[in-house]
Short mmCIF file of C-alpha atoms and ligand atoms in Angstrom, two decimals:
data_model
loop_
_atom_site.label_atom_id
_atom_site.label_comp_id
_atom_site.label_asym_id
_atom_site.label_seq_id
_atom_site.Cartn_x
_atom_site.Cartn_y
_atom_site.Cartn_z
CA MET P 23 98.35 108.37 90.13
CA THR P 24 95.98 109.75 93.13
CA GLY P 25 93.28 107.58 91.77
CA SER P 26 95.38 104.68 90.11
CA ASP P 27 95.25 101.30 91.75
CA ASP P 28 99.13 100.92 91.54
CA LEU P 29 99.86 103.68 94.18
CA CYS P 30 97.31 103.52 97.27
CA SER P 31 98.07 103.30 100.78
CA LEU P 32 96.42 100.06 101.33
CA ARG P 33 95.69 96.90 99.26
CA TRP P 34 94.25 93.46 99.30
CA ASP P 35 96.83 91.06 98.27
CA SER P 36 94.41 88.36 96.77
CA SER P 37 97.76 85.54 96.52
CA ARG P 38 98.54 86.10 100.18
CA GLY P 39 94.74 86.43 101.33
CA MET P 40 96.15 89.63 103.63
CA ALA P 41 96.12 93.56 103.50
CA ALA P 42 99.00 95.38 102.94
CA ILE P 43 100.15 98.91 103.80
CA ILE P 44 102.68 101.50 102.83
CA ASP P 45 104.58 101.52 106.36
CA GLN P 46 103.97 105.35 106.51
CA ARG P 47 107.29 105.59 109.35
CA LEU P 48 110.19 105.11 106.39
CA LEU P 49 108.45 107.62 104.50
CA PRO P 50 109.85 109.68 102.77
CA HIS P 51 113.38 107.52 102.86
CA ALA P 52 112.14 104.26 101.57
CA LEU P 53 108.30 103.15 100.34
CA GLU P 54 108.00 99.47 101.79
CA TRP P 55 105.07 97.25 101.86
CA CYS P 56 104.03 95.26 105.16
CA HIS P 57 101.26 92.48 105.14
CA LEU P 58 99.08 92.14 108.01
CA ASP P 59 98.83 88.84 108.92
CA SER P 60 97.56 88.74 112.57
CA LEU P 61 95.11 91.23 114.78
CA GLU P 62 98.24 92.34 116.89
CA ALA P 63 99.59 93.85 113.74
CA TYR P 64 96.50 95.48 112.48
CA CYS P 65 96.29 96.88 116.04
CA PHE P 66 100.27 97.44 115.60
CA ALA P 67 99.99 99.57 112.53
CA ILE P 68 97.45 101.58 113.82
CA ARG P 69 98.86 102.53 117.19
CA GLU P 70 102.50 102.83 115.76
CA MET P 71 101.22 105.11 112.98
CA GLN P 72 102.30 102.49 109.80
CA VAL P 73 99.35 103.78 108.64
CA ARG P 74 97.78 106.77 110.10
CA GLY P 75 95.02 109.25 108.97
CA ALA P 76 91.37 109.26 109.64
CA PRO P 77 89.74 107.61 106.81
CA LEU P 78 92.60 105.13 106.14
CA ILE P 79 92.80 103.82 110.16
CA GLY P 80 88.84 103.51 109.40
CA VAL P 81 89.67 100.99 106.41
CA THR P 82 92.72 99.33 108.02
CA ALA P 83 90.53 98.57 111.08
CA ALA P 84 87.68 97.09 108.99
CA PHE P 85 90.03 95.24 107.59
CA GLY P 86 91.77 93.94 110.88
CA LEU P 87 88.31 93.10 112.23
CA ALA P 88 87.64 90.90 109.34
CA HIS P 89 90.74 89.06 110.02
CA ALA P 90 90.06 88.44 113.22
CA LEU P 91 86.63 86.85 112.24
CA ALA P 92 88.49 84.70 109.83
CA GLN P 93 90.56 83.02 112.73
CA ASP P 94 87.41 82.86 114.82
CA PRO P 95 83.56 84.15 114.06
CA SER P 96 82.24 83.52 117.70
CA ASP P 97 80.26 86.57 119.57
CA GLU P 98 83.22 86.43 121.69
CA ASN P 99 85.87 87.31 119.24
CA LEU P 100 83.70 89.72 117.27
CA ALA P 101 83.79 91.86 120.65
CA ASN P 102 87.05 91.16 121.79
CA ALA P 103 88.43 92.00 118.28
CA SER P 104 86.57 95.39 117.70
CA ARG P 105 87.54 96.32 121.68
CA ALA P 106 90.94 96.03 120.45
CA LEU P 107 90.88 97.91 117.75
CA LEU P 108 88.93 100.58 119.01
CA ALA P 109 91.88 100.93 121.53
CA THR P 110 94.46 101.74 119.36
CA ARG P 111 93.76 105.60 118.99
CA PRO P 112 90.98 107.66 120.25
CA THR P 113 90.62 110.35 118.15
CA ALA P 114 89.82 109.93 114.61
CA VAL P 115 86.22 108.37 114.57
CA ASN P 116 86.43 106.97 111.72
CA LEU P 117 87.92 103.74 113.35
CA ARG P 118 84.90 103.80 115.23
CA TRP P 119 82.51 104.12 112.23
CA ALA P 120 84.15 101.14 110.08
CA LEU P 121 84.13 98.82 113.17
CA GLU P 122 80.25 99.51 113.42
CA GLN P 123 80.09 99.16 109.51
CA VAL P 124 81.67 95.88 109.71
CA GLY P 125 79.56 94.65 113.17
CA SER P 126 76.54 95.56 112.48
CA VAL P 127 76.52 93.22 108.76
CA VAL P 128 77.86 90.52 110.45
CA ARG P 129 76.12 90.34 114.47
CA ASP P 130 73.09 88.53 113.13
CA LEU P 131 74.81 86.18 110.99
CA PRO P 132 75.28 82.28 111.63
CA VAL P 133 78.67 82.21 112.66
CA THR P 134 79.72 80.40 109.59
CA GLU P 135 79.16 83.04 107.23
CA ARG P 136 80.38 86.10 109.35
CA ALA P 137 83.76 85.69 108.02
CA ALA P 138 82.99 86.46 104.20
CA VAL P 139 80.66 88.70 104.79
CA ALA P 140 83.18 90.94 106.83
CA HIS P 141 85.78 90.81 103.98
CA ASP P 142 83.31 92.17 101.61
CA LYS P 143 82.26 94.57 103.84
CA ALA P 144 86.30 96.05 104.39
CA VAL P 145 86.25 95.64 100.21
CA THR P 146 83.34 97.98 100.09
CA VAL P 147 84.37 100.47 102.87
CA ARG P 148 87.87 101.04 100.85
CA LYS P 149 85.99 101.35 97.42
CA GLU P 150 83.84 103.64 99.05
CA ASP P 151 86.70 105.46 100.49
CA ILE P 152 88.26 105.71 97.40
CA ALA P 153 84.99 107.25 95.49
CA ASN P 154 83.90 109.27 98.79
CA CYS P 155 87.67 110.98 98.65
CA GLU P 156 87.28 111.86 94.97
CA ARG P 157 84.35 113.62 95.15
CA ILE P 158 85.45 115.60 97.76
CA GLY P 159 88.45 116.42 95.09
CA ASN P 160 85.30 117.84 92.74
CA ASN P 161 83.56 119.75 95.57
CA GLY P 162 86.70 121.63 96.61
CA LEU P 163 87.90 121.90 93.26
CA GLU P 164 84.36 124.40 92.55
CA VAL P 165 85.28 126.10 95.66
CA LEU P 166 88.77 126.66 94.72
CA ARG P 167 87.75 127.86 91.18
CA GLY P 168 85.41 130.12 93.43
CA ILE P 169 88.33 131.85 94.72
CA GLY P 170 88.43 133.12 90.41
CA LYS P 171 92.44 133.02 90.28
CA SER P 172 94.72 131.04 87.94
CA ARG P 173 97.50 130.72 90.39
CA LEU P 174 96.49 129.46 94.09
CA ASP P 175 98.89 129.55 97.29
CA ILE P 176 97.22 126.95 99.18
CA MET P 177 98.22 125.91 102.74
CA THR P 178 98.05 122.43 104.62
CA HIS P 179 98.94 120.83 107.77
CA CYS P 180 100.02 117.57 108.39
CA ASN P 181 99.19 114.85 105.32
CA ALA P 182 95.37 114.72 104.51
CA GLY P 183 96.53 113.28 101.08
CA TRP P 184 95.98 109.83 99.68
CA LEU P 185 98.42 108.40 102.30
CA ALA P 186 96.12 108.93 104.86
CA THR P 187 93.07 107.94 102.73
CA VAL P 188 93.42 105.03 100.31
CA GLN P 189 93.73 107.27 97.25
CA TRP P 190 93.03 110.90 96.27
CA GLY P 191 92.68 112.19 100.29
CA THR P 192 90.38 115.03 101.66
CA ALA P 193 92.49 118.47 101.75
CA LEU P 194 94.92 117.23 99.13
CA ALA P 195 91.93 115.83 96.46
CA PRO P 196 91.19 119.40 95.63
CA ILE P 197 94.89 120.86 95.05
CA TYR P 198 95.40 117.18 92.96
CA LYS P 199 92.03 118.53 91.20
CA ALA P 200 92.69 121.50 90.31
CA HIS P 201 96.51 120.64 89.26
CA ALA P 202 94.58 118.15 86.78
CA SER P 203 92.33 121.02 85.69
CA GLY P 204 95.39 123.29 84.32
CA ILE P 205 95.18 125.81 87.68
CA ASP P 206 98.79 126.61 88.53
CA VAL P 207 98.66 125.29 92.34
CA HIS P 208 101.74 125.85 94.65
CA VAL P 209 101.48 124.46 98.24
CA TRP P 210 102.45 125.35 101.51
CA VAL P 211 103.67 122.28 103.58
CA SER P 212 104.03 123.21 107.39
CA GLU P 213 106.25 120.86 108.99
CA THR P 214 103.94 119.12 111.47
CA ARG P 215 105.83 119.02 114.44
CA PRO P 216 106.25 116.50 116.13
CA ARG P 217 105.68 113.88 113.83
CA ASN P 218 105.92 115.79 110.91
CA GLN P 219 103.67 114.43 108.60
CA GLY P 220 103.92 117.54 106.61
CA THR P 221 107.32 117.29 105.45
CA SER P 222 107.71 113.49 105.59
CA LEU P 223 104.49 112.67 103.44
CA THR P 224 102.42 115.59 102.16
CA ALA P 225 105.40 117.11 100.19
CA TRP P 226 106.38 113.73 99.05
CA GLU P 227 102.99 113.08 97.77
CA LEU P 228 102.87 116.23 96.15
CA ASN P 229 106.63 115.65 95.03
CA GLU P 230 105.65 112.57 93.01
CA ALA P 231 102.54 113.92 91.72
CA GLY P 232 104.48 116.52 90.49
CA VAL P 233 102.57 119.65 92.26
CA PRO P 234 104.93 122.57 93.68
CA CYS P 235 105.38 122.75 97.41
CA THR P 236 107.48 124.36 99.62
CA VAL P 237 107.52 123.14 103.53
CA VAL P 238 107.65 125.92 105.77
CA THR P 239 107.78 125.25 110.00
CA ASP P 240 104.97 125.51 111.62
CA ASN P 241 105.12 128.88 113.50
CA SER P 242 105.96 130.99 110.31
CA CYS P 243 102.33 130.16 108.82
CA GLY P 244 100.91 133.21 110.23
CA GLN P 245 103.52 135.53 109.42
CA LEU P 246 103.01 134.04 105.70
CA MET P 247 99.51 135.02 105.83
CA ARG P 248 100.05 138.41 106.97
CA GLN P 249 102.61 139.01 103.72
CA GLY P 250 98.90 137.75 101.45
CA ARG P 251 101.09 134.70 99.92
CA VAL P 252 98.29 132.42 101.08
CA ASP P 253 95.34 132.42 99.09
CA CYS P 254 93.63 129.37 100.88
CA VAL P 255 93.87 126.84 103.53
CA ILE P 256 92.46 123.06 103.80
CA VAL P 257 93.17 120.82 106.16
CA GLY P 258 91.61 117.45 106.58
CA SER P 259 89.65 116.82 110.07
CA ASP P 260 89.96 113.45 112.59
CA ARG P 261 86.69 114.66 114.02
CA THR P 262 84.19 116.90 113.17
CA ALA P 263 81.37 117.63 115.83
CA ALA P 264 77.58 118.14 115.41
CA ASN P 265 78.03 121.70 115.49
CA GLY P 266 81.06 122.01 113.00
CA ASP P 267 84.21 122.36 115.21
CA VAL P 268 86.97 120.85 113.40
CA CYS P 269 89.32 118.24 115.50
CA ASN P 270 92.70 118.01 113.66
CA LYS P 271 96.51 117.72 113.76
CA VAL P 272 97.65 119.67 116.51
CA GLY P 273 98.75 123.32 115.02
CA THR P 274 95.24 123.67 112.76
CA TYR P 275 93.93 125.95 115.46
CA LEU P 276 96.67 128.57 115.31
CA LYS P 277 96.08 128.62 111.43
CA ALA P 278 92.57 128.96 111.53
CA LEU P 279 93.11 131.82 113.87
CA ALA P 280 95.71 133.31 111.77
CA ALA P 281 93.31 132.88 108.62
CA GLN P 282 90.33 134.58 110.02
CA ALA P 283 92.74 137.80 111.51
CA ASN P 284 94.23 137.93 107.81
CA ASN P 285 91.24 136.95 105.47
CA VAL P 286 92.24 134.10 104.18
CA PRO P 287 89.56 131.43 103.98
CA PHE P 288 90.44 128.42 105.94
CA TYR P 289 88.19 125.00 105.22
CA ALA P 290 88.08 121.68 106.08
CA ALA P 291 87.70 118.46 104.06
CA LEU P 292 86.64 115.55 105.10
CA PRO P 293 84.72 112.86 104.22
CA GLU P 294 80.71 111.59 106.28
CA SER P 295 82.22 109.10 108.38
CA THR P 296 84.57 112.00 109.83
CA ILE P 297 81.52 113.24 111.57
CA ASP P 298 80.30 112.22 115.08
CA TRP P 299 76.85 113.23 114.99
CA THR P 300 76.67 112.08 118.77
CA CYS P 301 79.20 114.78 119.73
CA ARG P 302 77.38 118.17 120.37
CA ASP P 303 80.59 119.78 119.98
CA GLY P 304 84.18 120.03 120.34
CA ALA P 305 84.89 119.65 123.88
CA GLU P 306 83.26 116.36 123.95
CA ILE P 307 86.27 115.05 121.58
CA PRO P 308 88.92 112.67 123.08
CA ILE P 309 92.42 114.57 122.31
CA GLU P 310 94.69 111.68 122.35
CA GLU P 311 98.21 112.54 124.44
CA ARG P 312 101.21 110.56 122.35
CA ASP P 313 104.84 109.68 123.87
CA ALA P 314 106.75 112.76 125.19
CA SER P 315 109.70 110.90 123.34
CA GLU P 316 108.06 111.99 119.68
CA VAL P 317 108.58 115.95 120.91
CA LEU P 318 111.63 115.16 122.63
CA SER P 319 113.71 113.30 120.17
CA ILE P 320 113.84 113.15 116.36
CA ALA P 321 114.72 110.92 113.78
CA GLY P 322 116.17 110.57 110.26
CA LEU P 323 119.19 109.96 107.95
CA ASP P 324 122.09 110.77 108.83
CA ALA P 325 125.19 111.49 105.92
CA SER P 326 126.04 108.08 105.44
CA GLY P 327 121.96 107.13 104.61
CA ALA P 328 121.25 105.26 108.07
CA ARG P 329 118.49 105.81 110.09
CA ARG P 330 119.43 107.55 113.47
CA GLU P 331 116.56 109.04 116.30
CA VAL P 332 118.39 111.81 118.39
CA ASN P 333 117.24 113.69 121.52
CA LEU P 334 116.67 117.35 121.12
CA ALA P 335 116.49 117.88 124.87
CA GLY P 336 118.23 117.82 128.02
CA ALA P 337 117.39 114.49 130.13
CA ALA P 338 115.57 116.29 132.82
CA THR P 339 113.04 118.03 130.46
CA SER P 340 109.38 116.68 130.43
CA ALA P 341 107.03 117.12 127.19
CA LEU P 342 103.44 117.41 126.75
CA ASN P 343 101.92 115.54 123.41
CA GLN P 344 98.69 116.34 122.73
CA ALA P 345 97.99 115.31 119.05
CA PHE P 346 94.89 117.00 118.11
CA ASP P 347 93.46 120.08 118.85
CA VAL P 348 90.19 121.80 118.22
CA THR P 349 88.85 124.47 115.95
CA PRO P 350 85.76 125.91 116.68
CA ALA P 351 83.43 126.44 113.88
CA GLN P 352 83.31 130.37 113.70
CA HIS P 353 86.84 129.99 112.15
CA VAL P 354 85.87 127.52 109.47
CA ARG P 355 84.79 129.14 106.00
CA GLY P 356 83.08 125.55 105.41
CA LEU P 357 83.08 121.99 105.43
CA ILE P 358 84.24 120.53 102.00
CA THR P 359 82.23 117.25 102.17
CA ASP P 360 81.48 114.54 99.64
CA TYR P 361 78.16 115.46 99.76
CA GLY P 362 79.05 119.24 98.32
CA THR P 363 80.11 122.32 101.02
CA PHE P 364 78.31 123.19 104.01
CA ASP P 365 78.29 126.12 106.24
CA ALA P 366 80.58 124.79 109.36
CA SER P 367 77.78 125.17 111.73
CA GLU P 368 74.56 122.82 113.47
CA ALA P 369 72.58 124.10 110.28
CA GLY P 370 75.15 123.23 107.95
CA LEU P 371 75.80 119.68 109.18
CA GLN P 372 71.80 119.02 109.01
CA LYS P 373 71.51 120.88 105.41
CA MET P 374 74.00 118.02 104.62
CA ARG P 375 72.36 115.06 106.43
CA SER P 376 68.97 115.90 104.34
CA VAL P 377 71.10 116.15 101.30
CA ILE P 378 72.60 112.50 102.64
CA GLU P 379 68.62 111.23 103.21
CA ARG P 380 67.21 112.17 100.06
CA GLY P 381 70.17 110.42 98.54
O1 LIG O 418 98.27 111.55 113.69
P1 LIG O 418 97.40 111.00 112.08
O2 LIG O 418 98.59 111.68 111.34
O3 LIG O 418 96.91 109.99 112.27
O4 LIG O 418 97.16 112.82 112.03
C1 LIG O 418 96.19 112.51 110.52
C2 LIG O 418 95.51 114.10 110.68
O5 LIG O 418 95.29 115.16 111.47
C3 LIG O 418 94.79 114.45 108.79
O6 LIG O 418 94.84 115.56 108.87
C4 LIG O 418 93.43 113.74 109.76
O7 LIG O 418 93.48 112.54 109.97
C5 LIG O 418 93.24 114.19 108.43
S1 LIG O 418 92.43 113.06 107.32
C6 LIG O 418 92.78 112.79 105.88
#
């Protein structure tokens, strides 16, 4: 399932000539596809988190720019559409990377050729994302085998599964591979306040795939590690700096600290497109601040099955909603990538770079 065309987070609907996405805001209660028919629809989908997860944000942006060029292939529209898409979310660097992938192949072309080339490039970005994530899965499987246990309790945070990419995922790809290879895996899924990607997306994905999992509150994760109930932590990343600092969903840093204190190996899994070679360290990574209402209210289904949003706080209460945090490289045991597993350090990433350059 995780590697099949039937279930993926974004597909090209050739009959309608449009990209279609799963509206992730409705999961786990409804699986609804939504067609993106304008640049505004693409920007809305990314900003309002119908799609989310760094690689999927990138793939969506690639199709968004191709769509904009099909409407108007001029230089001016190329610049305006790129700017509008780039402004949707600030932290996941795959967004900038994907826009550059499309922009760089069309920029020097005659305007009449741009739309078709941009579309082909978006299709390639999507296809390569699937292949890269599968490679992360295979490389991560070796890491998991190295732990040397027939039963593994793995902790993850947020959603870094196929819903956050196109298929496979980053942090969940090794878990799917391990499950398929007969390792007895169980996943601790941290709920991931305030948007609850753990509860609503990761647990849903794992249940669909038949991988045993248990949702836990974010603040119980340190305790579970201390009790010896976690063999390994694997998270994704929205942007990794050139020194190996890992930016990921807020709450990741606390897990890394607890993992180090309890000698639990902590890994980040990411494709090369998530590395920002221009960021020297995590302090340079822009951290998205989202609306306080995400912290102060919560949405779900009531007993009658109707969707309701309820306030959790008094009217005078304010909240700060930083969506991501940075885990310094020293707390990360390794970076599981599409090119292998490397030390989370400048030297480790330079080694990865030379592997990429050798082809
Ligand atoms: O705010 P989100 O849901 O887009 O954040 C997603 C995450 O933090 C993921 O863990 C990250 O993108 C890694 S993705 C494969």
